[in-house]
Amino acid sequence: MPLREFTSADQQTWQVWDTVPKTATEDVVFAQNAQMLARAEQRHAAEKSARGGVTAREVAGAALRRFTQGREHGWLTFMNGDQKRRFSPIPEGWEQWDEQRLADLLARAEPVARAHGSGPRV
């Protein structure tokens, strides 16, 4: 797993590495996590749909697609303290990119919400 450190445009130091599910077990865990996220968002949406918003099924489907789309083959994880972001799919040759190019990718990466009471997430 390549690991890089770079400085973003706002002078923060970030680490970036690739995260790739390599075994059948990791693929299963990845799928289970995606389904758990979809169910959690579905429950949250049920409350909103009672007030006339989108249906819980629509929200769950969108959450599952957002979590898995392009990530089945891995993603880049960016981390700076408690801040974490993901970018997928993994661009070829990213390990050799200069700091500006990594910072541009960081700007496009999706923030990762930390679950309450949980440890580190990748």
N, CA, C and O atoms as CSV, one atom per row, in Angstrom:
chain,resi,resn,atom,element,x,y,z
A,1,MET,N,N,0.844,-1.176,0.000
A,1,MET,CA,C,0.000,0.000,0.000
A,1,MET,C,C,0.884,1.232,0.000
A,1,MET,O,O,1.544,1.518,0.999
A,2,PRO,N,N,0.909,1.959,-1.093
A,2,PRO,CA,C,1.670,3.206,-1.136
A,2,PRO,C,C,1.063,4.254,-0.199
A,2,PRO,O,O,-0.156,4.334,-0.049
A,3,LEU,N,N,1.921,5.044,0.421
A,3,LEU,CA,C,1.499,6.112,1.315
A,3,LEU,C,C,2.258,7.368,0.926
A,3,LEU,O,O,3.482,7.355,0.788
A,4,ARG,N,N,1.507,8.461,0.749
A,4,ARG,CA,C,2.114,9.747,0.410
A,4,ARG,C,C,1.692,10.783,1.429
A,4,ARG,O,O,0.635,10.673,2.049
A,5,GLU,N,N,2.531,11.788,1.592
A,5,GLU,CA,C,2.194,12.933,2.428
A,5,GLU,C,C,2.398,14.166,1.565
A,5,GLU,O,O,3.383,14.268,0.833
A,6,PHE,N,N,1.457,15.105,1.657
A,6,PHE,CA,C,1.561,16.322,0.854
A,6,PHE,C,C,0.900,17.474,1.596
A,6,PHE,O,O,0.187,17.278,2.580
A,7,THR,N,N,1.155,18.683,1.099
A,7,THR,CA,C,0.589,19.895,1.688
A,7,THR,C,C,-0.472,20.434,0.743
A,7,THR,O,O,-0.220,20.642,-0.444
A,8,SER,N,N,-1.661,20.657,1.284
A,8,SER,CA,C,-2.768,21.174,0.480
A,8,SER,C,C,-2.607,22.675,0.260
A,8,SER,O,O,-1.703,23.304,0.809
A,9,ALA,N,N,-3.493,23.231,-0.549
A,9,ALA,CA,C,-3.435,24.661,-0.863
A,9,ALA,C,C,-3.576,25.533,0.375
A,9,ALA,O,O,-3.039,26.639,0.424
A,10,ASP,N,N,-4.303,25.033,1.386
A,10,ASP,CA,C,-4.466,25.805,2.623
A,10,ASP,C,C,-3.395,25.468,3.662
A,10,ASP,O,O,-3.560,25.740,4.851
A,11,GLN,N,N,-2.294,24.871,3.192
A,11,GLN,CA,C,-1.105,24.584,4.013
A,11,GLN,C,C,-1.332,23.539,5.106
A,11,GLN,O,O,-0.646,23.552,6.128
A,12,GLN,N,N,-2.280,22.646,4.897
A,12,GLN,CA,C,-2.479,21.526,5.810
A,12,GLN,C,C,-1.741,20.303,5.269
A,12,GLN,O,O,-1.669,20.090,4.059
A,13,THR,N,N,-1.200,19.514,6.177
A,13,THR,CA,C,-0.500,18.298,5.778
A,13,THR,C,C,-1.483,17.137,5.760
A,13,THR,O,O,-2.167,16.876,6.750
A,14,TRP,N,N,-1.549,16.454,4.648
A,14,TRP,CA,C,-2.442,15.322,4.451
A,14,TRP,C,C,-1.636,14.075,4.128
A,14,TRP,O,O,-0.559,14.147,3.535
A,15,GLN,N,N,-2.167,12.946,4.522
A,15,GLN,CA,C,-1.643,11.661,4.089
A,15,GLN,C,C,-2.675,11.056,3.145
A,15,GLN,O,O,-3.878,11.255,3.315
A,16,VAL,N,N,-2.198,10.320,2.155
A,16,VAL,CA,C,-3.097,9.651,1.222
A,16,VAL,C,C,-2.557,8.254,0.949
A,16,VAL,O,O,-1.353,8.060,0.787
A,17,TRP,N,N,-3.461,7.290,0.899
A,17,TRP,CA,C,-3.089,5.911,0.574
A,17,TRP,C,C,-4.250,5.253,-0.153
A,17,TRP,O,O,-5.388,5.721,-0.106
A,18,ASP,N,N,-3.931,4.153,-0.826
A,18,ASP,CA,C,-4.987,3.422,-1.509
A,18,ASP,C,C,-5.552,2.345,-0.592
A,18,ASP,O,O,-4.822,1.685,0.146
A,19,THR,N,N,-6.855,2.187,-0.657
A,19,THR,CA,C,-7.565,1.178,0.111
A,19,THR,C,C,-8.248,0.266,-0.897
A,19,THR,O,O,-9.128,0.695,-1.643
A,20,VAL,N,N,-7.834,-0.992,-0.909
A,20,VAL,CA,C,-8.349,-1.928,-1.904
A,20,VAL,C,C,-8.815,-3.206,-1.219
A,20,VAL,O,O,-8.010,-3.879,-0.575
A,21,PRO,N,N,-10.109,-3.563,-1.342
A,21,PRO,CA,C,-10.549,-4.848,-0.821
A,21,PRO,C,C,-9.859,-5.961,-1.622
A,21,PRO,O,O,-10.002,-6.024,-2.843
A,22,LYS,N,N,-9.118,-6.831,-0.943
A,22,LYS,CA,C,-8.329,-7.832,-1.653
A,22,LYS,C,C,-8.846,-9.255,-1.489
A,22,LYS,O,O,-8.547,-10.114,-2.318
A,23,THR,N,N,-9.603,-9.517,-0.454
A,23,THR,CA,C,-10.051,-10.883,-0.219
A,23,THR,C,C,-11.563,-10.955,-0.289
A,23,THR,O,O,-12.253,-9.937,-0.233
A,24,ALA,N,N,-12.060,-12.157,-0.411
A,24,ALA,CA,C,-13.509,-12.345,-0.432
A,24,ALA,C,C,-14.128,-11.829,0.863
A,24,ALA,O,O,-15.224,-11.268,0.850
A,25,THR,N,N,-13.431,-12.015,1.973
A,25,THR,CA,C,-13.944,-11.541,3.266
A,25,THR,C,C,-14.061,-10.027,3.266
A,25,THR,O,O,-15.065,-9.487,3.728
A,26,GLU,N,N,-13.055,-9.336,2.757
A,26,GLU,CA,C,-13.120,-7.875,2.697
A,26,GLU,C,C,-14.245,-7.418,1.778
A,26,GLU,O,O,-14.914,-6.425,2.067
A,27,ASP,N,N,-14.460,-8.127,0.681
A,27,ASP,CA,C,-15.558,-7.781,-0.214
A,27,ASP,C,C,-16.901,-7.927,0.499
A,27,ASP,O,O,-17.797,-7.101,0.322
A,28,VAL,N,N,-17.035,-8.982,1.306
A,28,VAL,CA,C,-18.277,-9.201,2.054
A,28,VAL,C,C,-18.474,-8.089,3.077
A,28,VAL,O,O,-19.575,-7.555,3.209
A,29,VAL,N,N,-17.411,-7.737,3.801
A,29,VAL,CA,C,-17.499,-6.662,4.797
A,29,VAL,C,C,-17.862,-5.346,4.114
A,29,VAL,O,O,-18.684,-4.587,4.626
A,30,PHE,N,N,-17.258,-5.077,2.970
A,30,PHE,CA,C,-17.560,-3.866,2.214
A,30,PHE,C,C,-19.048,-3.835,1.858
A,30,PHE,O,O,-19.710,-2.815,2.047
A,31,ALA,N,N,-19.571,-4.943,1.347
A,31,ALA,CA,C,-20.985,-5.012,0.969
A,31,ALA,C,C,-21.884,-4.860,2.190
A,31,ALA,O,O,-22.906,-4.177,2.122
A,32,GLN,N,N,-21.519,-5.484,3.299
A,32,GLN,CA,C,-22.317,-5.370,4.522
A,32,GLN,C,C,-22.337,-3.938,5.030
A,32,GLN,O,O,-23.384,-3.440,5.443
A,33,ASN,N,N,-21.189,-3.273,5.002
A,33,ASN,CA,C,-21.134,-1.870,5.435
A,33,ASN,C,C,-22.022,-0.998,4.556
A,33,ASN,O,O,-22.721,-0.113,5.048
A,34,ALA,N,N,-21.989,-1.255,3.254
A,34,ALA,CA,C,-22.827,-0.488,2.339
A,34,ALA,C,C,-24.294,-0.699,2.652
A,34,ALA,O,O,-25.076,0.252,2.645
A,35,GLN,N,N,-24.674,-1.936,2.927
A,35,GLN,CA,C,-26.070,-2.230,3.242
A,35,GLN,C,C,-26.479,-1.616,4.578
A,35,GLN,O,O,-27.601,-1.129,4.719
A,36,MET,N,N,-25.575,-1.637,5.561
A,36,MET,CA,C,-25.887,-1.024,6.859
A,36,MET,C,C,-26.098,0.480,6.706
A,36,MET,O,O,-27.010,1.049,7.306
A,37,LEU,N,N,-25.253,1.119,5.904
A,37,LEU,CA,C,-25.413,2.549,5.653
A,37,LEU,C,C,-26.756,2.816,4.991
A,37,LEU,O,O,-27.467,3.746,5.371
A,38,ALA,N,N,-27.100,2.003,4.003
A,38,ALA,CA,C,-28.373,2.199,3.313
A,38,ALA,C,C,-29.545,2.041,4.274
A,38,ALA,O,O,-30.495,2.823,4.217
A,39,ARG,N,N,-29.496,1.042,5.158
A,39,ARG,CA,C,-30.586,0.841,6.118
A,39,ARG,C,C,-30.685,2.020,7.093
A,39,ARG,O,O,-31.783,2.468,7.424
A,40,ALA,N,N,-29.534,2.516,7.548
A,40,ALA,CA,C,-29.548,3.648,8.475
A,40,ALA,C,C,-30.157,4.878,7.808
A,40,ALA,O,O,-30.972,5.579,8.408
A,41,GLU,N,N,-29.762,5.131,6.579
A,41,GLU,CA,C,-30.319,6.285,5.880
A,41,GLU,C,C,-31.788,6.067,5.557
A,41,GLU,O,O,-32.564,7.020,5.501
A,42,GLN,N,N,-32.171,4.809,5.345
A,42,GLN,CA,C,-33.574,4.507,5.087
A,42,GLN,C,C,-34.420,4.821,6.322
A,42,GLN,O,O,-35.505,5.391,6.208
A,43,ARG,N,N,-33.919,4.447,7.502
A,43,ARG,CA,C,-34.647,4.746,8.733
A,43,ARG,C,C,-34.782,6.259,8.920
A,43,ARG,O,O,-35.843,6.759,9.294
A,44,HIS,N,N,-33.698,6.967,8.657
A,44,HIS,CA,C,-33.725,8.425,8.793
A,44,HIS,C,C,-34.715,9.036,7.796
A,44,HIS,O,O,-35.441,9.974,8.124
A,45,ALA,N,N,-34.734,8.496,6.588
A,45,ALA,CA,C,-35.631,9.027,5.561
A,45,ALA,C,C,-37.082,8.726,5.868
A,45,ALA,O,O,-37.972,9.478,5.471
A,46,ALA,N,N,-37.333,7.624,6.578
A,46,ALA,CA,C,-38.711,7.286,6.930
A,46,ALA,C,C,-39.331,8.410,7.748
A,46,ALA,O,O,-40.508,8.734,7.590
A,47,GLU,N,N,-38.527,8.995,8.617
A,47,GLU,CA,C,-39.016,10.112,9.409
A,47,GLU,C,C,-39.360,11.304,8.515
A,47,GLU,O,O,-40.379,11.967,8.708
A,48,LYS,N,N,-38.502,11.559,7.543
A,48,LYS,CA,C,-38.742,12.689,6.645
A,48,LYS,C,C,-39.906,12.426,5.703
A,48,LYS,O,O,-40.688,13.332,5.414
A,49,SER,N,N,-40.029,11.175,5.217
A,49,SER,CA,C,-41.099,10.887,4.267
A,49,SER,C,C,-42.462,11.012,4.921
A,49,SER,O,O,-43.457,11.301,4.256
A,50,ALA,N,N,-42.501,10.795,6.226
A,50,ALA,CA,C,-43.764,10.973,6.949
A,50,ALA,C,C,-44.217,12.427,6.859
A,50,ALA,O,O,-45.401,12.731,7.009
A,51,ARG,N,N,-43.271,13.310,6.615
A,51,ARG,CA,C,-43.595,14.736,6.495
A,51,ARG,C,C,-43.667,15.174,5.033
A,51,ARG,O,O,-43.665,16.370,4.740
A,52,GLY,N,N,-43.733,14.186,4.100
A,52,GLY,CA,C,-43.918,14.528,2.690
A,52,GLY,C,C,-42.642,14.600,1.877
A,52,GLY,O,O,-42.672,15.115,0.760
A,53,GLY,N,N,-41.507,14.102,2.390
A,53,GLY,CA,C,-40.253,14.122,1.646
A,53,GLY,C,C,-40.125,12.904,0.734
A,53,GLY,O,O,-41.124,12.265,0.402
A,54,VAL,N,N,-38.923,12.594,0.341
A,54,VAL,CA,C,-38.674,11.441,-0.518
A,54,VAL,C,C,-38.938,10.154,0.253
A,54,VAL,O,O,-38.956,10.139,1.484
A,55,THR,N,N,-39.142,9.075,-0.499
A,55,THR,CA,C,-39.423,7.800,0.162
A,55,THR,C,C,-38.145,7.215,0.745
A,55,THR,O,O,-37.044,7.500,0.274
A,56,ALA,N,N,-38.307,6.400,1.769
A,56,ALA,CA,C,-37.173,5.746,2.412
A,56,ALA,C,C,-36.446,4.841,1.431
A,56,ALA,O,O,-35.220,4.739,1.474
A,57,ARG,N,N,-37.181,4.191,0.556
A,57,ARG,CA,C,-36.559,3.305,-0.436
A,57,ARG,C,C,-35.647,4.092,-1.382
A,57,ARG,O,O,-34.556,3.632,-1.719
A,58,GLU,N,N,-36.090,5.271,-1.805
A,58,GLU,CA,C,-35.265,6.097,-2.687
A,58,GLU,C,C,-33.970,6.516,-1.995
A,58,GLU,O,O,-32.899,6.491,-2.600
A,59,VAL,N,N,-34.075,6.898,-0.735
A,59,VAL,CA,C,-32.897,7.321,0.018
A,59,VAL,C,C,-31.929,6.150,0.208
A,59,VAL,O,O,-30.721,6.311,0.039
A,60,ALA,N,N,-32.455,4.979,0.558
A,60,ALA,CA,C,-31.604,3.811,0.768
A,60,ALA,C,C,-30.881,3.432,-0.517
A,60,ALA,O,O,-29.693,3.111,-0.488
A,61,GLY,N,N,-31.577,3.467,-1.629
A,61,GLY,CA,C,-30.947,3.148,-2.914
A,61,GLY,C,C,-29.848,4.133,-3.259
A,61,GLY,O,O,-28.777,3.744,-3.726
A,62,ALA,N,N,-30.116,5.410,-3.029
A,62,ALA,CA,C,-29.100,6.431,-3.303
A,62,ALA,C,C,-27.889,6.255,-2.400
A,62,ALA,O,O,-26.755,6.411,-2.850
A,63,ALA,N,N,-28.116,5.932,-1.126
A,63,ALA,CA,C,-27.009,5.730,-0.186
A,63,ALA,C,C,-26.157,4.543,-0.608
A,63,ALA,O,O,-24.929,4.617,-0.573
A,64,LEU,N,N,-26.791,3.464,-1.002
A,64,LEU,CA,C,-26.056,2.276,-1.421
A,64,LEU,C,C,-25.231,2.567,-2.671
A,64,LEU,O,O,-24.072,2.162,-2.757
A,65,ARG,N,N,-25.819,3.262,-3.633
A,65,ARG,CA,C,-25.066,3.610,-4.852
A,65,ARG,C,C,-23.906,4.537,-4.530
A,65,ARG,O,O,-22.808,4.367,-5.059
A,66,ARG,N,N,-24.145,5.531,-3.652
A,66,ARG,CA,C,-23.096,6.487,-3.298
A,66,ARG,C,C,-21.938,5.797,-2.593
A,66,ARG,O,O,-20.777,6.130,-2.828
A,67,PHE,N,N,-22.250,4.839,-1.735
A,67,PHE,CA,C,-21.210,4.160,-0.971
A,67,PHE,C,C,-20.409,3.195,-1.836
A,67,PHE,O,O,-19.200,3.055,-1.647
A,68,THR,N,N,-21.056,2.536,-2.771
A,68,THR,CA,C,-20.378,1.482,-3.528
A,68,THR,C,C,-19.931,1.901,-4.915
A,68,THR,O,O,-18.976,1.328,-5.440
A,69,GLN,N,N,-20.576,2.867,-5.522
A,69,GLN,CA,C,-20.287,3.209,-6.901
A,69,GLN,C,C,-18.822,3.594,-7.085
A,69,GLN,O,O,-18.354,4.590,-6.533
A,70,GLY,N,N,-18.114,2.794,-7.865
A,70,GLY,CA,C,-16.711,3.054,-8.144
A,70,GLY,C,C,-15.759,2.617,-7.051
A,70,GLY,O,O,-14.544,2.726,-7.221
A,71,ARG,N,N,-16.272,2.125,-5.930
A,71,ARG,CA,C,-15.404,1.749,-4.818
A,71,ARG,C,C,-15.172,0.249,-4.730
A,71,ARG,O,O,-14.372,-0.204,-3.911
A,72,GLU,N,N,-15.856,-0.527,-5.556
A,72,GLU,CA,C,-15.689,-1.966,-5.461
A,72,GLU,C,C,-14.256,-2.403,-5.784
A,72,GLU,O,O,-13.842,-3.500,-5.406
A,73,HIS,N,N,-13.510,-1.558,-6.472
A,73,HIS,CA,C,-12.109,-1.859,-6.791
A,73,HIS,C,C,-11.137,-1.017,-5.971
A,73,HIS,O,O,-9.932,-1.017,-6.226
A,74,GLY,N,N,-11.667,-0.307,-4.990
A,74,GLY,CA,C,-10.815,0.470,-4.101
A,74,GLY,C,C,-11.015,1.966,-4.235
A,74,GLY,O,O,-11.754,2.441,-5.096
A,75,TRP,N,N,-10.336,2.699,-3.358
A,75,TRP,CA,C,-10.436,4.150,-3.322
A,75,TRP,C,C,-9.171,4.702,-2.681
A,75,TRP,O,O,-8.405,3.970,-2.054
A,76,LEU,N,N,-8.965,5.993,-2.846
A,76,LEU,CA,C,-7.895,6.682,-2.131
A,76,LEU,C,C,-8.483,7.238,-0.850
A,76,LEU,O,O,-9.572,7.813,-0.851
A,77,THR,N,N,-7.759,7.066,0.239
A,77,THR,CA,C,-8.152,7.622,1.525
A,77,THR,C,C,-7.221,8.784,1.832
A,77,THR,O,O,-6.001,8.622,1.834
A,78,PHE,N,N,-7.796,9.963,2.093
A,78,PHE,CA,C,-7.045,11.149,2.489
A,78,PHE,C,C,-7.324,11.385,3.965
A,78,PHE,O,O,-8.476,11.321,4.395
A,79,MET,N,N,-6.275,11.658,4.752
A,79,MET,CA,C,-6.498,11.906,6.172
A,79,MET,C,C,-5.612,13.036,6.675
A,79,MET,O,O,-4.434,13.145,6.335
A,80,ASN,N,N,-6.245,13.883,7.512
A,80,ASN,CA,C,-5.566,14.979,8.184
A,80,ASN,C,C,-6.208,15.086,9.554
A,80,ASN,O,O,-7.286,15.666,9.684
A,81,GLY,N,N,-5.565,14.538,10.587
A,81,GLY,CA,C,-6.163,14.539,11.926
A,81,GLY,C,C,-7.475,13.790,11.917
A,81,GLY,O,O,-7.522,12.615,11.551
A,82,ASP,N,N,-8.551,14.466,12.321
A,82,ASP,CA,C,-9.877,13.846,12.322
A,82,ASP,C,C,-10.585,13.956,10.982
A,82,ASP,O,O,-11.656,13.377,10.801
A,83,GLN,N,N,-10.010,14.684,10.049
A,83,GLN,CA,C,-10.628,14.835,8.737
A,83,GLN,C,C,-10.245,13.652,7.855
A,83,GLN,O,O,-9.082,13.252,7.792
A,84,LYS,N,N,-11.247,13.103,7.178
A,84,LYS,CA,C,-10.985,12.000,6.265
A,84,LYS,C,C,-11.854,12.174,5.029
A,84,LYS,O,O,-13.010,12.589,5.112
A,85,ARG,N,N,-11.273,11.849,3.886
A,85,ARG,CA,C,-12.001,11.933,2.616
A,85,ARG,C,C,-11.663,10.709,1.773
A,85,ARG,O,O,-10.641,10.053,1.976
A,86,ARG,N,N,-12.551,10.420,0.820
A,86,ARG,CA,C,-12.337,9.296,-0.093
A,86,ARG,C,C,-12.509,9.761,-1.529
A,86,ARG,O,O,-13.325,10.629,-1.837
A,87,PHE,N,N,-11.715,9.154,-2.390
A,87,PHE,CA,C,-11.853,9.405,-3.821
A,87,PHE,C,C,-11.807,8.071,-4.544
A,87,PHE,O,O,-10.932,7.244,-4.286
A,88,SER,N,N,-12.747,7.868,-5.446
A,88,SER,CA,C,-12.744,6.658,-6.258
A,88,SER,C,C,-13.212,6.997,-7.661
A,88,SER,O,O,-13.961,7.950,-7.873
A,89,PRO,N,N,-12.755,6.199,-8.612
A,89,PRO,CA,C,-11.807,5.094,-8.484
A,89,PRO,C,C,-10.378,5.606,-8.308
A,89,PRO,O,O,-10.106,6.797,-8.455
A,90,ILE,N,N,-9.480,4.687,-7.993
A,90,ILE,CA,C,-8.078,5.047,-7.784
A,90,ILE,C,C,-7.452,5.406,-9.131
A,90,ILE,O,O,-7.428,4.579,-10.042
A,91,PRO,N,N,-6.951,6.623,-9.263
A,91,PRO,CA,C,-6.317,7.018,-10.530
A,91,PRO,C,C,-4.985,6.287,-10.729
A,91,PRO,O,O,-4.200,6.138,-9.793
A,92,GLU,N,N,-4.754,5.849,-11.925
A,92,GLU,CA,C,-3.507,5.151,-12.212
A,92,GLU,C,C,-2.325,6.110,-12.075
A,92,GLU,O,O,-2.361,7.232,-12.579
A,93,GLY,N,N,-1.285,5.654,-11.392
A,93,GLY,CA,C,-0.061,6.428,-11.250
A,93,GLY,C,C,-0.108,7.526,-10.197
A,93,GLY,O,O,0.804,8.350,-10.138
A,94,TRP,N,N,-1.149,7.560,-9.360
A,94,TRP,CA,C,-1.281,8.632,-8.381
A,94,TRP,C,C,-0.074,8.718,-7.450
A,94,TRP,O,O,0.240,9.789,-6.929
A,95,GLU,N,N,0.598,7.590,-7.243
A,95,GLU,CA,C,1.741,7.550,-6.317
A,95,GLU,C,C,2.864,8.490,-6.745
A,95,GLU,O,O,3.640,8.946,-5.905
A,96,GLN,N,N,2.957,8.783,-8.033
A,96,GLN,CA,C,4.015,9.654,-8.559
A,96,GLN,C,C,3.551,11.084,-8.815
A,96,GLN,O,O,4.336,11.904,-9.292
A,97,TRP,N,N,2.324,11.395,-8.518
A,97,TRP,CA,C,1.800,12.732,-8.794
A,97,TRP,C,C,2.463,13.767,-7.893
A,97,TRP,O,O,2.876,13.466,-6.773
A,98,ASP,N,N,2.557,14.996,-8.408
A,98,ASP,CA,C,3.112,16.077,-7.587
A,98,ASP,C,C,2.056,16.555,-6.586
A,98,ASP,O,O,0.890,16.169,-6.666
A,99,GLU,N,N,2.480,17.394,-5.648
A,99,GLU,CA,C,1.592,17.846,-4.576
A,99,GLU,C,C,0.378,18.604,-5.104
A,99,GLU,O,O,-0.720,18.454,-4.569
A,100,GLN,N,N,0.554,19.401,-6.128
A,100,GLN,CA,C,-0.572,20.165,-6.680
A,100,GLN,C,C,-1.651,19.236,-7.217
A,100,GLN,O,O,-2.841,19.461,-6.998
A,101,ARG,N,N,-1.235,18.213,-7.906
A,101,ARG,CA,C,-2.212,17.272,-8.467
A,101,ARG,C,C,-2.934,16.498,-7.361
A,101,ARG,O,O,-4.136,16.252,-7.458
A,102,LEU,N,N,-2.200,16.114,-6.310
A,102,LEU,CA,C,-2.843,15.447,-5.168
A,102,LEU,C,C,-3.816,16.394,-4.466
A,102,LEU,O,O,-4.900,15.981,-4.054
A,103,ALA,N,N,-3.430,17.658,-4.330
A,103,ALA,CA,C,-4.314,18.649,-3.697
A,103,ALA,C,C,-5.579,18.844,-4.529
A,103,ALA,O,O,-6.663,19.006,-3.968
A,104,ASP,N,N,-5.460,18.830,-5.845
A,104,ASP,CA,C,-6.633,18.942,-6.717
A,104,ASP,C,C,-7.561,17.742,-6.515
A,104,ASP,O,O,-8.782,17.893,-6.485
A,105,LEU,N,N,-6.976,16.557,-6.378
A,105,LEU,CA,C,-7.772,15.358,-6.140
A,105,LEU,C,C,-8.449,15.417,-4.768
A,105,LEU,O,O,-9.606,15.025,-4.622
A,106,LEU,N,N,-7.727,15.904,-3.781
A,106,LEU,CA,C,-8.282,16.078,-2.435
A,106,LEU,C,C,-9.533,16.965,-2.484
A,106,LEU,O,O,-10.530,16.680,-1.820
A,107,ALA,N,N,-9.469,18.020,-3.261
A,107,ALA,CA,C,-10.600,18.947,-3.362
A,107,ALA,C,C,-11.837,18.259,-3.935
A,107,ALA,O,O,-12.959,18.682,-3.656
A,108,ARG,N,N,-11.651,17.216,-4.724
A,108,ARG,CA,C,-12.772,16.487,-5.327
A,108,ARG,C,C,-13.203,15.286,-4.489
A,108,ARG,O,O,-14.238,14.681,-4.769
A,109,ALA,N,N,-12.428,14.933,-3.470
A,109,ALA,CA,C,-12.733,13.753,-2.651
A,109,ALA,C,C,-13.927,14.018,-1.735
A,109,ALA,O,O,-14.161,15.149,-1.310
A,110,GLU,N,N,-14.677,12.956,-1.439
A,110,GLU,CA,C,-15.865,13.066,-0.590
A,110,GLU,C,C,-15.489,12.994,0.881
A,110,GLU,O,O,-14.751,12.094,1.282
A,111,PRO,N,N,-15.984,13.931,1.700
A,111,PRO,CA,C,-15.741,13.849,3.147
A,111,PRO,C,C,-16.374,12.584,3.725
A,111,PRO,O,O,-17.428,12.138,3.272
A,112,VAL,N,N,-15.718,12.021,4.722
A,112,VAL,CA,C,-16.228,10.843,5.410
A,112,VAL,C,C,-16.763,11.300,6.761
A,112,VAL,O,O,-16.036,11.884,7.565
A,113,ALA,N,N,-18.028,11.029,6.997
A,113,ALA,CA,C,-18.632,11.380,8.283
A,113,ALA,C,C,-18.209,10.351,9.313
A,113,ALA,O,O,-18.267,9.148,9.059
A,114,ARG,N,N,-17.789,10.817,10.462
A,114,ARG,CA,C,-17.410,9.913,11.545
A,114,ARG,C,C,-18.640,9.474,12.298
A,114,ARG,O,O,-19.469,10.294,12.691
A,115,ALA,N,N,-18.752,8.187,12.494
A,115,ALA,CA,C,-19.874,7.663,13.276
A,115,ALA,C,C,-19.645,7.985,14.738
A,115,ALA,O,O,-18.512,7.923,15.214
A,116,HIS,N,N,-20.683,8.321,15.443
A,116,HIS,CA,C,-20.574,8.642,16.870
A,116,HIS,C,C,-20.157,7.396,17.649
A,116,HIS,O,O,-20.729,6.320,17.469
A,117,GLY,N,N,-19.157,7.552,18.515
A,117,GLY,CA,C,-18.739,6.456,19.379
A,117,GLY,C,C,-17.947,5.385,18.678
A,117,GLY,O,O,-17.728,4.321,19.258
A,118,SER,N,N,-17.509,5.609,17.467
A,118,SER,CA,C,-16.767,4.577,16.774
A,118,SER,C,C,-15.295,4.931,16.704
A,118,SER,O,O,-14.907,6.076,16.931
A,119,GLY,N,N,-14.500,3.962,16.394
A,119,GLY,CA,C,-13.075,4.171,16.212
A,119,GLY,C,C,-12.808,4.683,14.826
A,119,GLY,O,O,-13.722,5.131,14.134
A,120,PRO,N,N,-11.551,4.619,14.409
A,120,PRO,CA,C,-11.180,5.111,13.094
A,120,PRO,C,C,-11.876,4.325,11.985
A,120,PRO,O,O,-12.081,3.117,12.102
A,121,ARG,N,N,-12.234,5.020,10.915
A,121,ARG,CA,C,-12.842,4.386,9.754
A,121,ARG,C,C,-11.980,4.643,8.548
A,121,ARG,O,O,-11.353,5.698,8.444
A,122,VAL,N,N,-11.937,3.715,7.651
A,122,VAL,CA,C,-11.151,3.875,6.421
A,122,VAL,C,C,-12.072,4.040,5.252
A,122,VAL,O,O,-11.612,4.189,4.120
